[in-house]
Coordinates of C-alpha atoms in Angstrom, one line a residue:
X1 CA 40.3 -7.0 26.5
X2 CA 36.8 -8.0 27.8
X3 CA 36.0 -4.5 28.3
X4 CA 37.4 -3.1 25.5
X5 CA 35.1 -5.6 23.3
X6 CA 32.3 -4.8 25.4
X7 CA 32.6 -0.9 25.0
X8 CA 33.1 -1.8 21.4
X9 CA 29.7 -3.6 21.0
X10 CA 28.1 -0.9 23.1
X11 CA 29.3 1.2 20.3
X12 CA 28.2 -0.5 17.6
X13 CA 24.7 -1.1 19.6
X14 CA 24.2 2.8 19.5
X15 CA 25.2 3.4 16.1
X16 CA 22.6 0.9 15.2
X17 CA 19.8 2.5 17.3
X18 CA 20.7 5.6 15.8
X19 CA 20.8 4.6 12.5
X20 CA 17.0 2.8 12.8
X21 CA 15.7 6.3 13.9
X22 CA 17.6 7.9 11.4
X23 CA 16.2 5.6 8.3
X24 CA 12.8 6.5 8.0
X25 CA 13.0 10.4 7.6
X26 CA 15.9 9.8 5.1
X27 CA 14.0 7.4 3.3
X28 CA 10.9 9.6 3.0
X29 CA 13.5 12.4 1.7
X30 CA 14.7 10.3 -0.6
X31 CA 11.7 9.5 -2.0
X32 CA 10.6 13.2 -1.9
X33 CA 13.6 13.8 -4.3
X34 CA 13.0 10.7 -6.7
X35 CA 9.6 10.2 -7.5
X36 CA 9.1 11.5 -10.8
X37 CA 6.1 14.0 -9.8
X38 CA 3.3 14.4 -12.5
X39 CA -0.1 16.0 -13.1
X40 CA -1.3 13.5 -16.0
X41 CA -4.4 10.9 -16.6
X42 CA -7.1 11.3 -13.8
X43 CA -5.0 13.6 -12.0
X44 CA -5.1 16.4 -14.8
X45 CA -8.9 15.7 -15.0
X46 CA -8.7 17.1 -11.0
X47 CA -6.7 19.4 -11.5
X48 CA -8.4 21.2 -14.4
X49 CA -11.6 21.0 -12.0
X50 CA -9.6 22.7 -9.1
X51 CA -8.6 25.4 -11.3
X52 CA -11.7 26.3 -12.8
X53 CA -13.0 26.4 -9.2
X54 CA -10.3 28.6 -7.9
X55 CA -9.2 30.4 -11.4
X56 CA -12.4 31.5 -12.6
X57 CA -15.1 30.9 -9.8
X58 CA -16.5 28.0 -11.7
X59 CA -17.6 24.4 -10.5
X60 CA -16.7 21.7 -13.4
X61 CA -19.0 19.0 -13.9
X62 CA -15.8 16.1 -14.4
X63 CA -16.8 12.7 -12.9
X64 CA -14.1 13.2 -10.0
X65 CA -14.6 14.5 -6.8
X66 CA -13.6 17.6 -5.8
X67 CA -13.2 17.0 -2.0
X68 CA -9.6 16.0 -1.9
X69 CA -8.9 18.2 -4.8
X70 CA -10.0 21.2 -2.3
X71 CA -7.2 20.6 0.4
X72 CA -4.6 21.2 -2.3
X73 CA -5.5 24.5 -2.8
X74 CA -2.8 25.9 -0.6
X75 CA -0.3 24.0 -2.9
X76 CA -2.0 25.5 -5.8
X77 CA -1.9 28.9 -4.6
X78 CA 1.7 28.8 -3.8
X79 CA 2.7 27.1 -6.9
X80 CA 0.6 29.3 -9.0
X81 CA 2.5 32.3 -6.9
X82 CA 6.0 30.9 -8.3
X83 CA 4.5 30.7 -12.0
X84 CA 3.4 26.8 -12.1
X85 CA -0.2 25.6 -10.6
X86 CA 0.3 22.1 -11.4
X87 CA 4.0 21.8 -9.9
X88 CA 2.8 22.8 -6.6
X89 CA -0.4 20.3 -6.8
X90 CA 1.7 17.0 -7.9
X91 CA 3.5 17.4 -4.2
X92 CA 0.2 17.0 -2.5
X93 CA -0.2 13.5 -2.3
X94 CA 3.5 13.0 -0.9
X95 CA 2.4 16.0 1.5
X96 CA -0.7 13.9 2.7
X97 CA 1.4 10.7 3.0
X98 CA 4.2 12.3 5.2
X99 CA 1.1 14.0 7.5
X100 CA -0.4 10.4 7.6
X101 CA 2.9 8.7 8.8
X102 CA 2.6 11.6 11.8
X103 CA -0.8 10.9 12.9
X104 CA 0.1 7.0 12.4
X105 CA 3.4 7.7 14.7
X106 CA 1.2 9.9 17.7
X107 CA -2.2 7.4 17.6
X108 CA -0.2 3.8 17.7
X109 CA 2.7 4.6 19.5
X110 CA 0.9 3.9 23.4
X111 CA -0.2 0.5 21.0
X112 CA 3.2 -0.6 19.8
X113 CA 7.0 -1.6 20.8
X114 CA 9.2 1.9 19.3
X115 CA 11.0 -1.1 17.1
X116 CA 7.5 -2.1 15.7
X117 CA 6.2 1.4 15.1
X118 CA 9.3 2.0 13.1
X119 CA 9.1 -1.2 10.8
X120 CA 5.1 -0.2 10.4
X121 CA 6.0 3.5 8.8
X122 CA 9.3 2.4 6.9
X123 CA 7.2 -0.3 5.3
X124 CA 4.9 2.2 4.5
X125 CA 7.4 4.4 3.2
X126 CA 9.6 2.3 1.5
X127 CA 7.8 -1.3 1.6
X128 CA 3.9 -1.0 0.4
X129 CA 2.3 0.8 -2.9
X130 CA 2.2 4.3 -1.3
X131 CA 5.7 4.8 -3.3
X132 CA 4.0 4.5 -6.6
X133 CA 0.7 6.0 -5.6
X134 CA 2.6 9.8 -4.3
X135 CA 4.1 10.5 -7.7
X136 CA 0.8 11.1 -9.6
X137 CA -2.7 14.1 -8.7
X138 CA -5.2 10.6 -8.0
X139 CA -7.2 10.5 -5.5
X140 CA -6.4 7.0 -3.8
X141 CA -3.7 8.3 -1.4
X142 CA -5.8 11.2 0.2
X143 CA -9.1 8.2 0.3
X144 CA -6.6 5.5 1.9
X145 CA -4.7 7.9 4.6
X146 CA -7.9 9.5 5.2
X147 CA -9.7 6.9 6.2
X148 CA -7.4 4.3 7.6
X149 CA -5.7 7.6 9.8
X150 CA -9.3 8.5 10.5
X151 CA -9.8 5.2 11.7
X152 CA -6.9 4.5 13.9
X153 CA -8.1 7.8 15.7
X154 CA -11.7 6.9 16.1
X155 CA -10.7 3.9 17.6
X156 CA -7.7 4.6 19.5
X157 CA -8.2 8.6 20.5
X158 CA -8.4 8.7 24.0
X159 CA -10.4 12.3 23.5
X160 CA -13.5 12.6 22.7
X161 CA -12.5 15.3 20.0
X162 CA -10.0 12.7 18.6
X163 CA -12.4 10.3 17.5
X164 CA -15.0 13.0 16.4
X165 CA -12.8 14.0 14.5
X166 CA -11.6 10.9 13.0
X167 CA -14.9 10.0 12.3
X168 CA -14.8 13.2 10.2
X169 CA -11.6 12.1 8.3
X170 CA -12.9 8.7 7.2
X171 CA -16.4 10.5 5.3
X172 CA -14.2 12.9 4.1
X173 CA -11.9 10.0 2.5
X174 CA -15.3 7.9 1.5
X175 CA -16.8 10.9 0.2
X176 CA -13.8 11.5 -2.1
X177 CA -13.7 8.3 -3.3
X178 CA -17.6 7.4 -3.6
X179 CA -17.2 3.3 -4.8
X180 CA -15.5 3.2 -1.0
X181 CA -18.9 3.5 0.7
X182 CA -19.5 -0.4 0.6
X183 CA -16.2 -0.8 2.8
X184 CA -17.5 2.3 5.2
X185 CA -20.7 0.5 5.7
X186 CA -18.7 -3.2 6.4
X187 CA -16.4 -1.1 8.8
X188 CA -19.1 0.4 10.3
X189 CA -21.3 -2.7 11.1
X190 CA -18.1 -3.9 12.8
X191 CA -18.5 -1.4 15.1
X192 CA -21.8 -1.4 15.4
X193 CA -22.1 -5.1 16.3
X194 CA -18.7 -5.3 19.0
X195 CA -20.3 -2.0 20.5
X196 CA -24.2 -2.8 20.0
X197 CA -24.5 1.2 19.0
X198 CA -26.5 1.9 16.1
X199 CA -24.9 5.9 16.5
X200 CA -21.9 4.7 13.4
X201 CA -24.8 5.0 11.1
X202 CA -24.5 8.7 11.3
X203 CA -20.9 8.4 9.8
X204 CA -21.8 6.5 6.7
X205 CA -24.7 9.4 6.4
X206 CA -22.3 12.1 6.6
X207 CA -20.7 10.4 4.4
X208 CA -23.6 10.4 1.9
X209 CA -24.5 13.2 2.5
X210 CA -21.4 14.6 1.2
X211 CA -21.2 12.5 -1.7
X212 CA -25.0 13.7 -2.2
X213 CA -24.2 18.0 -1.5
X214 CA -21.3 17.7 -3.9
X215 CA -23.3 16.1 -6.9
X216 CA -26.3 18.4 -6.5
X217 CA -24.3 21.4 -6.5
X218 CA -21.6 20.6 -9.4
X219 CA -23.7 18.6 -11.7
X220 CA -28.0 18.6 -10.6
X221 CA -28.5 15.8 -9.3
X222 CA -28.1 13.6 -6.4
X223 CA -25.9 10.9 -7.0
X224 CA -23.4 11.2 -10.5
X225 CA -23.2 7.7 -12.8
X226 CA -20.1 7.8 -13.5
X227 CA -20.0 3.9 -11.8
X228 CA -22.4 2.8 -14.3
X229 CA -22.6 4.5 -17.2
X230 CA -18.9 4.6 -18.5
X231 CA -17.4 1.5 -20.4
X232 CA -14.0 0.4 -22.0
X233 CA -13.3 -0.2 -24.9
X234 CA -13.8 -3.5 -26.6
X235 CA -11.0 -5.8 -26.8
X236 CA -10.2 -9.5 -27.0
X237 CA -11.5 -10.5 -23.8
X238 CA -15.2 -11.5 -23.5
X239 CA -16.8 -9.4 -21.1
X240 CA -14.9 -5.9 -22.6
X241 CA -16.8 -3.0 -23.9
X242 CA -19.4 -3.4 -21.5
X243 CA -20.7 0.1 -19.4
X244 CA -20.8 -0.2 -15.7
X245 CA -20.8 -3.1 -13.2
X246 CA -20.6 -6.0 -16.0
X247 CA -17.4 -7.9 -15.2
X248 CA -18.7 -11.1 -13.4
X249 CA -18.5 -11.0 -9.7
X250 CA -16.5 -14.2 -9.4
X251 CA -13.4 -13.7 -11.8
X252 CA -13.3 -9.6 -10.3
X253 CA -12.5 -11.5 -7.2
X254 CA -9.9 -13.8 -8.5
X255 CA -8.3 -11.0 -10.5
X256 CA -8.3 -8.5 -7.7
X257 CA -6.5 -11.3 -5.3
X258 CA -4.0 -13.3 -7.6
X259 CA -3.8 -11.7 -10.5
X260 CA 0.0 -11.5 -11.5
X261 CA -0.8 -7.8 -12.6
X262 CA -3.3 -6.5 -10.2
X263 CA -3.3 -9.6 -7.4
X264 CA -3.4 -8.5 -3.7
X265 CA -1.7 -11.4 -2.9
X266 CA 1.5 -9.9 -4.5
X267 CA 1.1 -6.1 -4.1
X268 CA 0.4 -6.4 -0.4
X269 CA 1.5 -9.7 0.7
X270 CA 1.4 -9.0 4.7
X271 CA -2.2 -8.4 4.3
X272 CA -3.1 -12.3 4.3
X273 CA -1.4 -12.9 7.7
X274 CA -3.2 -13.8 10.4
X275 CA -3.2 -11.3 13.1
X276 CA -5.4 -11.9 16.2
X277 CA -3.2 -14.7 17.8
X278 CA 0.3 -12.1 17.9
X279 CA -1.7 -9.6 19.0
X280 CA -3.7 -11.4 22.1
X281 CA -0.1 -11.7 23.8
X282 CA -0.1 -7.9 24.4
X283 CA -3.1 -8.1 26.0
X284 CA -5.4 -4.9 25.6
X285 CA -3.1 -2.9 23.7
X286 CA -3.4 -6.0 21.5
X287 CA -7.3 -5.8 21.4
X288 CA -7.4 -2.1 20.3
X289 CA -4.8 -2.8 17.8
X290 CA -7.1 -6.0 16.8
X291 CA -10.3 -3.9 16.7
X292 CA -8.3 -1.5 14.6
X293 CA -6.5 -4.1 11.9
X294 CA -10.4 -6.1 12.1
X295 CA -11.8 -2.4 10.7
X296 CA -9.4 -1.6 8.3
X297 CA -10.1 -5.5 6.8
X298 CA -13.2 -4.8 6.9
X299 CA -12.8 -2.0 5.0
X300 CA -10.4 -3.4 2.5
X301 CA -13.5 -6.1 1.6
X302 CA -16.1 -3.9 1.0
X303 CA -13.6 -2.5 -1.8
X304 CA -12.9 -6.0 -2.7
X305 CA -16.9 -6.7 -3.4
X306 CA -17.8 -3.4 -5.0
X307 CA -15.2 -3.1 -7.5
X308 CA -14.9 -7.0 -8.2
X309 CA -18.2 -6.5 -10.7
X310 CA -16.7 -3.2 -12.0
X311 CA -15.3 -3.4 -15.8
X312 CA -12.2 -1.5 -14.8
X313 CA -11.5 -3.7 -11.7
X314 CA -8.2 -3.3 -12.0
X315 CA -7.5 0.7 -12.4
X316 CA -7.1 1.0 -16.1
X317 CA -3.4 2.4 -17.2
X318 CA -1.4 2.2 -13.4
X319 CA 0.7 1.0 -11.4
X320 CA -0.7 -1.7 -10.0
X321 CA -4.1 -2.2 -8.1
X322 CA -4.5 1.2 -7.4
X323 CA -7.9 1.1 -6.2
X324 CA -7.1 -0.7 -3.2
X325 CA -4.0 1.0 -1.8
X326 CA -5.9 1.5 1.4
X327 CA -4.7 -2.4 1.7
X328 CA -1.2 -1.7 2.2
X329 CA -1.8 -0.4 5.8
X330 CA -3.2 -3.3 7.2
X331 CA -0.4 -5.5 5.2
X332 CA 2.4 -3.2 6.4
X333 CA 0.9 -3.4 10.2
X334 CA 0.7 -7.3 9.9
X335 CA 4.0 -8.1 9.0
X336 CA 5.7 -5.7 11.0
X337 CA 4.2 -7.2 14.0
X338 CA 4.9 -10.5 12.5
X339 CA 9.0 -9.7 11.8
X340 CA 9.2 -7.7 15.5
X341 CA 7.7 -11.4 16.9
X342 CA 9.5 -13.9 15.4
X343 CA 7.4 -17.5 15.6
X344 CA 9.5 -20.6 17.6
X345 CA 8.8 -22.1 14.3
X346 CA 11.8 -21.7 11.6
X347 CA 9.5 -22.1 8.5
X348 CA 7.3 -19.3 9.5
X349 CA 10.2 -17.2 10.3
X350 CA 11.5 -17.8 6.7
X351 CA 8.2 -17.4 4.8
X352 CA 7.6 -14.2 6.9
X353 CA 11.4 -13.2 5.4
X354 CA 10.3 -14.0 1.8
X355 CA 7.1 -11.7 2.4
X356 CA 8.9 -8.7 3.7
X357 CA 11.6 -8.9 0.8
X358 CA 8.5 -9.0 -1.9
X359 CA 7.4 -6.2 0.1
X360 CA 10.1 -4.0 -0.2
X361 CA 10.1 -4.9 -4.1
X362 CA 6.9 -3.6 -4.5
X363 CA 8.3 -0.3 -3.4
X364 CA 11.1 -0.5 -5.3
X365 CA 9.2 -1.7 -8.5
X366 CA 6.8 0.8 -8.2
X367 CA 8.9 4.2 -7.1
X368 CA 11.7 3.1 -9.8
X369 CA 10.4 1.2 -12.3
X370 CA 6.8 1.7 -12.5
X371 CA 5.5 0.7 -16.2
X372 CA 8.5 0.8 -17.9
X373 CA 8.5 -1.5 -21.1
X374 CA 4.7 -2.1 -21.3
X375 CA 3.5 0.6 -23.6
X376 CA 2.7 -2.4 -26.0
X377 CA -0.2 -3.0 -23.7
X378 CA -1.4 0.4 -24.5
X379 CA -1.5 -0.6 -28.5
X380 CA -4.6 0.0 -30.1
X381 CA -6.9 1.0 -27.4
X382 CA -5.2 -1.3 -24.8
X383 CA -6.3 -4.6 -27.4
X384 CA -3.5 -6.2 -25.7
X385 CA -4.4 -4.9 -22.0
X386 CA -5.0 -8.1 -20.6
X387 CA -1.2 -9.0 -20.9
X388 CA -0.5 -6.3 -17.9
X389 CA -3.3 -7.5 -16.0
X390 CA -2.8 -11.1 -16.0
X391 CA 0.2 -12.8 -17.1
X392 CA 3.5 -12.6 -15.1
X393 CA 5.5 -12.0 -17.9
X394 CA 3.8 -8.5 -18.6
X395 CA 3.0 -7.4 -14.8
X396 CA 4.4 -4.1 -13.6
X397 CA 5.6 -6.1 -10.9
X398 CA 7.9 -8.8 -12.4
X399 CA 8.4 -7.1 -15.6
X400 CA 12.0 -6.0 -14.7
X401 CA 12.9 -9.0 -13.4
X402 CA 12.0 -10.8 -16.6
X403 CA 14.2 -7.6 -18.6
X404 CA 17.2 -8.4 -16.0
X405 CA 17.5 -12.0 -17.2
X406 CA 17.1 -10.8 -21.0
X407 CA 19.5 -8.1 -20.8
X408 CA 21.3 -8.6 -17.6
X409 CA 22.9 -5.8 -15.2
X410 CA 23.7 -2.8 -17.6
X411 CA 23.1 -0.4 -20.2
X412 CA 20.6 -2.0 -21.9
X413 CA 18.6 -2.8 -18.8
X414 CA 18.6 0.7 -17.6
X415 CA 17.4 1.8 -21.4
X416 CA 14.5 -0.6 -21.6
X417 CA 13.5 0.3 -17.9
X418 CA 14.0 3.9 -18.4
X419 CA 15.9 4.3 -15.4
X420 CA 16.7 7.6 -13.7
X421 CA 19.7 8.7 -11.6
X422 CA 17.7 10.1 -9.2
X423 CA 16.2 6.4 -8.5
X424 CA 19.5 5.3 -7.3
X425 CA 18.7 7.7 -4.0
X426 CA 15.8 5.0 -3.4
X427 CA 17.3 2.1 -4.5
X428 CA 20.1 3.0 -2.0
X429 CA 17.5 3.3 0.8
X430 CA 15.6 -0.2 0.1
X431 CA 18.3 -2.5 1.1
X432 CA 19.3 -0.9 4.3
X433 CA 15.2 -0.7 4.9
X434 CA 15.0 -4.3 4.6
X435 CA 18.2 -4.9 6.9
X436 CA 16.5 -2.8 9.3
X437 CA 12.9 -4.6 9.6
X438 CA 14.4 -7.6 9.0
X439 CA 16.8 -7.4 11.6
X440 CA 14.5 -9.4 14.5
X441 CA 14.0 -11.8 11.9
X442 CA 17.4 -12.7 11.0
X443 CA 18.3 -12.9 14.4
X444 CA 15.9 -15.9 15.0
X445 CA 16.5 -17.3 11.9
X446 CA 20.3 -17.6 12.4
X447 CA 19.7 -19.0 16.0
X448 CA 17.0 -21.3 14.9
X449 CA 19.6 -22.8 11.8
X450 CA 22.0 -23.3 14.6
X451 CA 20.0 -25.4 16.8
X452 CA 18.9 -27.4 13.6
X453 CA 22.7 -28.1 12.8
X454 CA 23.3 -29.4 16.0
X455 CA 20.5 -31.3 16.3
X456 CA 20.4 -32.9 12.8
X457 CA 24.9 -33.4 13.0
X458 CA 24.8 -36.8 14.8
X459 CA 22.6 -38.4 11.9
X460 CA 24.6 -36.7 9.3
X461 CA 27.4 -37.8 10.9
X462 CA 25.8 -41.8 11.6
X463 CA 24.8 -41.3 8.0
X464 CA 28.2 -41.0 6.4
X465 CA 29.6 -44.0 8.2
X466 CA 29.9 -47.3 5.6
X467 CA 30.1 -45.5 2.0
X468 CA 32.2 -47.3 -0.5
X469 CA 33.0 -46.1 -3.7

């Protein structure tokens, strides 16, 4: 009998390793099939430069760069091939993500436990705002895997050609994304105090130089204004309708961090826990991974100071803060370390818990539900805009939750959400993803709750002695 049960847990053991290494490229097919795939808002403004460029020979003058544009040309060509340009451009950003998950397997996996790497690329997938982001033409996605893949090689490479090139990758991302430059030049000081090299510098002027070549030849001058000469329009709050960097520095930061619409804190909750200490205990794989995590926060800051005195802080009409998705790397690294290293202490093991399950919400909020039911935020020239940016009860985030306790589980929630069938391939895939990274977790937590029982039982049982009705 002994053996038989033991054969039978070897069984089980296997179908569970399998089924971990299984998850990931299901879930990324999943989402592959259910994103609802557009080429609309800033996207169509890239698009329609793209095609000029490769249509009729012609550079467009549009305040977007045209750098990340540029690598979807083969998609362009081979959708315009089958008829339909713009249906084989809105796959690019899902193409970029799914290349970004490769290079994130091959640089950290002499850095990482397998179960770790695993947790770190299904919370990407299925766990952070990359979900969201891959559905639409924007830029972010290409800016945030660029650079945070370009770092992790620069860093971690052990060829010379592998950090060259990484180097390469992170102007290219900066470049495409010019507000980034702040969070290059943090990331770079970084480096350029732990190594005492002044030879980073030359990234950041690539990087320029870039940004600099692309403006002179599309529109004749230098450096565009697109940062500061663009404006909103006015609405009820005080600082609206102003062009440029007007919004006052202090309440961009607060927005950006804890707004219930656009807050950091609840879009990419791993990225406030602290790192170094979990890391130190794997010694020097630890300390690369350190000086890798340090750079992308680094990063992630700059982006935080730059955009905290823009008037659109918070991305104007999307899904969350889109302007900082590069976050959700060093959030989804954090707490996977933190959930494959459970803490002796029970509380931390059950706050880390509650983080990971908001994480995998925001994946599910954003892949499924996305704005759904705030159009009224939209209403006459976004008047009531602030509604979506601030309060919890209009957040892209919560909003469904608040529509599941108004309508409850039915017909009339999945009208009001506008909700797909496809979605139900990703809404399949979320549970079992948290089951999966959670798994450590639980583990400790269960085994922690027994020791508590039996040590708190005498005094419930001392406790319960000498009641009298």
């Amino acid at each position: 009998m002994e053996v038989e049960n033991a054969s039978e847990r070897g069984a089980g053991a296997l179908l569970w390793r399998v089924g971990e290494r299984a998850l990931l490229p299901i879930c990324v097919f999943s989402m592959a099939l259910a994103l609802p795939y557009n080429v609309n808002g800033d996207g169509a403004a890239r698009f329609d430069a793209l095609d000029a460029l490769l249509r009729y020979g012609v550079l467009s003058t549009s305040r977007y760069s045209l750098i990340g544009p540029l690598f979807s040309a083969p998609l362009y060509l081979l959708g315009a091939a089958l008829g339909y340009a713009e249906g084989g451009v809105a796959f690019f950003n899902l193409t970029v993500f799914i290349l970004g998950l490769i290079a994130f397997h091959l640089l950290l996996r002499r850095h990482l436990e397998p179960g770790t790497l695993r947790r770190f690329l299904l919370l990407l997938t299925v766990g952070s705002m990359f979900p969201a982001a891959l559905a639409s033409y924007y830029g972010e996605t290409f800016t945030a895997i660029m650079v945070a893949a370009g770092l992790a090689a620069a860093l971690l490479a052990t060829q010379r050609a592998g950090r060259v090139a990484g180097w390469a990758a992170v102007a290219l991302g900066v470049a495409n994304t010019p507000a980034t430059l702040l969070g290059l030049a943090l990331a770079l000081l970084g480096r350029v105090w732990a190594r005492r090299r002044l030879r980073y510098a030359l990234v950041g002027a690539g990087a320029l130089a870039l940004i600099a070549g692309e403006s002179l030849a599309r529109r004749g001058a230098l450096f565009a204004t697109v940062y500061t000469s663009n404006a909103g329009a006015k609405t009820i709050m005080p600082y609206s309708g102003l062009p440029g960097f007007s919004y006052p520095f202090l309440l961009g930061v607060v927005a950006i961090l804890l707004s219930f619409g656009k807050g950091l804190l609840f879009y990419t909750p791993g990225l406030f826990l602290p790192l170094k200490g979990r890391l130190q205990a794997l010694g020097e794989r630890g300390a690369a991974l350190w000086r890798l995590h340090a750079s992308w926060l680094l990063f992630v800051t700059g982006l935080v100071l730059i955009y905290a005195s823009w008037w659109d802080w918070g991305g104007d009409w999307f899904w969350g803060p889109r302007f900082f998705l590069i976050a959700s790397v060093p959030a989804s690294l954090a707490l996977a370390i933190w959930v494959s290293r459970p803490s002796p202490r029970l509380w931390l093991n059950l706050l880390a818990l509650g983080l990971l399950t908001l994480a995998i919400w925001v994946g599910v909020d954003g892949a499924i539900f996305n704005q759904a039911d705030l159009q009224v935020c939209q209403v006459n020239h976004y008047q009531y805009g602030a509604f979506c940016d601030f309060t919890l009860e209009f957040s892209a985030l919560w909003r469904p939750l608040i529509n599941l306790s108004l309508y409850g589980p039915g017909a009339t929630f999945a009208h009001v959400e506008s909700f797909q069938p496809r979605a139900v391939l990703l809404a399949l895939c979320a549970p079992l993803a948290w089951l999966s990274i959670a798994a450590p977790l639980l583990r400790a937590i269960a085994s922690q709750m027994r020791a508590l029982v039996v040590a708190l039982w005498p005094l419930a049982l001392k406790l319960r002695t000498g009641w009298r009705w």
